[in-house]
C-alpha positions as a Markdown table, in Angstrom:
| # | Residue | x | y | z |
|---|---|---|---|---|
| 1 | Unk | 92.2 | 67.9 | 95.0 |
| 2 | Unk | 91.2 | 71.5 | 94.3 |
| 3 | Unk | 94.4 | 72.8 | 95.8 |
| 4 | Unk | 96.5 | 70.6 | 93.5 |
| 5 | Unk | 94.6 | 72.0 | 90.5 |
| 6 | Unk | 95.2 | 75.6 | 91.8 |
| 7 | Unk | 98.9 | 74.9 | 92.4 |
| 8 | Unk | 99.3 | 73.3 | 88.9 |
| 9 | Unk | 97.5 | 76.2 | 87.2 |
| 10 | Unk | 99.6 | 78.8 | 89.0 |
| 11 | Unk | 102.9 | 77.1 | 88.1 |
| 12 | Unk | 102.2 | 77.4 | 84.4 |
| 13 | Unk | 103.9 | 80.2 | 82.5 |
| 14 | Unk | 101.7 | 83.3 | 81.9 |
| 15 | Unk | 99.2 | 82.1 | 84.6 |
| 16 | Unk | 98.5 | 83.4 | 88.0 |
| 17 | Unk | 96.1 | 82.9 | 90.8 |
| 18 | Unk | 94.6 | 85.5 | 93.2 |
| 19 | Unk | 93.2 | 83.7 | 96.2 |
| 20 | Unk | 91.2 | 85.8 | 98.7 |
| 21 | Unk | 90.6 | 84.1 | 102.0 |
| 22 | Unk | 89.9 | 84.8 | 105.7 |
| 23 | Unk | 91.2 | 81.4 | 106.6 |
| 24 | Unk | 95.0 | 80.8 | 106.4 |
| 25 | Unk | 94.4 | 77.1 | 106.8 |
| 26 | Unk | 93.8 | 76.8 | 103.0 |
| 27 | Unk | 97.5 | 77.9 | 102.6 |
| 28 | Unk | 98.5 | 74.5 | 103.9 |
| 29 | Unk | 97.4 | 73.2 | 100.5 |
| 30 | Unk | 97.9 | 76.2 | 98.2 |
| 31 | Unk | 101.4 | 77.5 | 98.1 |
| 32 | Unk | 101.5 | 81.3 | 97.9 |
| 33 | Unk | 104.3 | 83.4 | 96.5 |
| 34 | Unk | 103.0 | 86.6 | 98.0 |
| 35 | Unk | 100.7 | 87.3 | 100.9 |
| 36 | Unk | 98.9 | 90.7 | 101.4 |
| 37 | Unk | 96.8 | 91.7 | 104.4 |
| 38 | Unk | 94.0 | 94.1 | 103.7 |
| 39 | Unk | 92.2 | 96.2 | 106.3 |
| 40 | Unk | 89.6 | 98.7 | 105.3 |
| 41 | Unk | 90.3 | 98.2 | 101.6 |
| 42 | Unk | 94.0 | 99.0 | 102.0 |
| 43 | Unk | 97.1 | 96.8 | 102.0 |
| 44 | Unk | 98.6 | 97.0 | 105.5 |
| 45 | Unk | 101.1 | 94.2 | 105.3 |
| 46 | Unk | 102.9 | 92.3 | 102.6 |
| 47 | Unk | 105.2 | 89.3 | 102.7 |
| 48 | Unk | 105.9 | 85.8 | 101.5 |
| 49 | Unk | 104.6 | 82.5 | 102.8 |
| 50 | Unk | 106.1 | 83.3 | 106.2 |
| 51 | Unk | 103.5 | 86.1 | 106.7 |
| 52 | Unk | 100.7 | 83.5 | 106.3 |
| 53 | Unk | 102.4 | 81.3 | 108.9 |
| 54 | Unk | 102.6 | 84.3 | 111.3 |
| 55 | Unk | 98.9 | 85.1 | 110.7 |
| 56 | Unk | 98.0 | 81.5 | 111.5 |
| 57 | Unk | 100.0 | 81.6 | 114.7 |
| 58 | Unk | 99.1 | 85.0 | 116.0 |
| 59 | Unk | 95.9 | 86.1 | 114.2 |
| 60 | Unk | 94.9 | 89.4 | 112.7 |
| 61 | Unk | 94.4 | 91.3 | 115.9 |
| 62 | Unk | 97.5 | 93.5 | 115.5 |
| 63 | Unk | 96.1 | 94.8 | 112.3 |
| 64 | Unk | 92.8 | 95.9 | 113.8 |
| 65 | Unk | 94.3 | 99.1 | 115.1 |
| 66 | Unk | 95.0 | 100.0 | 111.4 |
| 67 | Unk | 91.4 | 99.9 | 110.5 |
| 68 | Unk | 89.7 | 103.2 | 109.5 |
| 69 | Unk | 88.0 | 104.4 | 112.7 |
| 70 | Unk | 84.9 | 105.5 | 110.7 |
| 71 | Unk | 84.5 | 102.0 | 109.3 |
| 72 | Unk | 85.2 | 100.4 | 112.7 |
| 73 | Unk | 82.6 | 102.6 | 114.4 |
| 74 | Unk | 79.8 | 101.9 | 111.9 |
| 75 | Unk | 80.7 | 98.2 | 111.4 |
| 76 | Unk | 80.9 | 98.9 | 107.7 |
| 77 | Unk | 83.2 | 96.5 | 105.9 |
| 78 | Unk | 83.0 | 94.0 | 108.8 |
| 79 | Unk | 82.4 | 90.4 | 107.8 |
| 80 | Unk | 79.1 | 88.9 | 108.5 |
């Protein structure tokens, strides 16, 4: 029900939705136009809905090497 409202809102002229999630499963219900992957506060990958499908299938591990080593060593910015 919520996803239907988000989709309907985003389809209206002059409206947009920014959805930030760590779980690509929500994208089964909300249709993205663009997908961006952030690591350490920087965009490290961009794509369309196919990028979300890839992330669901393979995970985010390939992006962990792109993390700022200082943040990775301190645990800063890590979820939890």
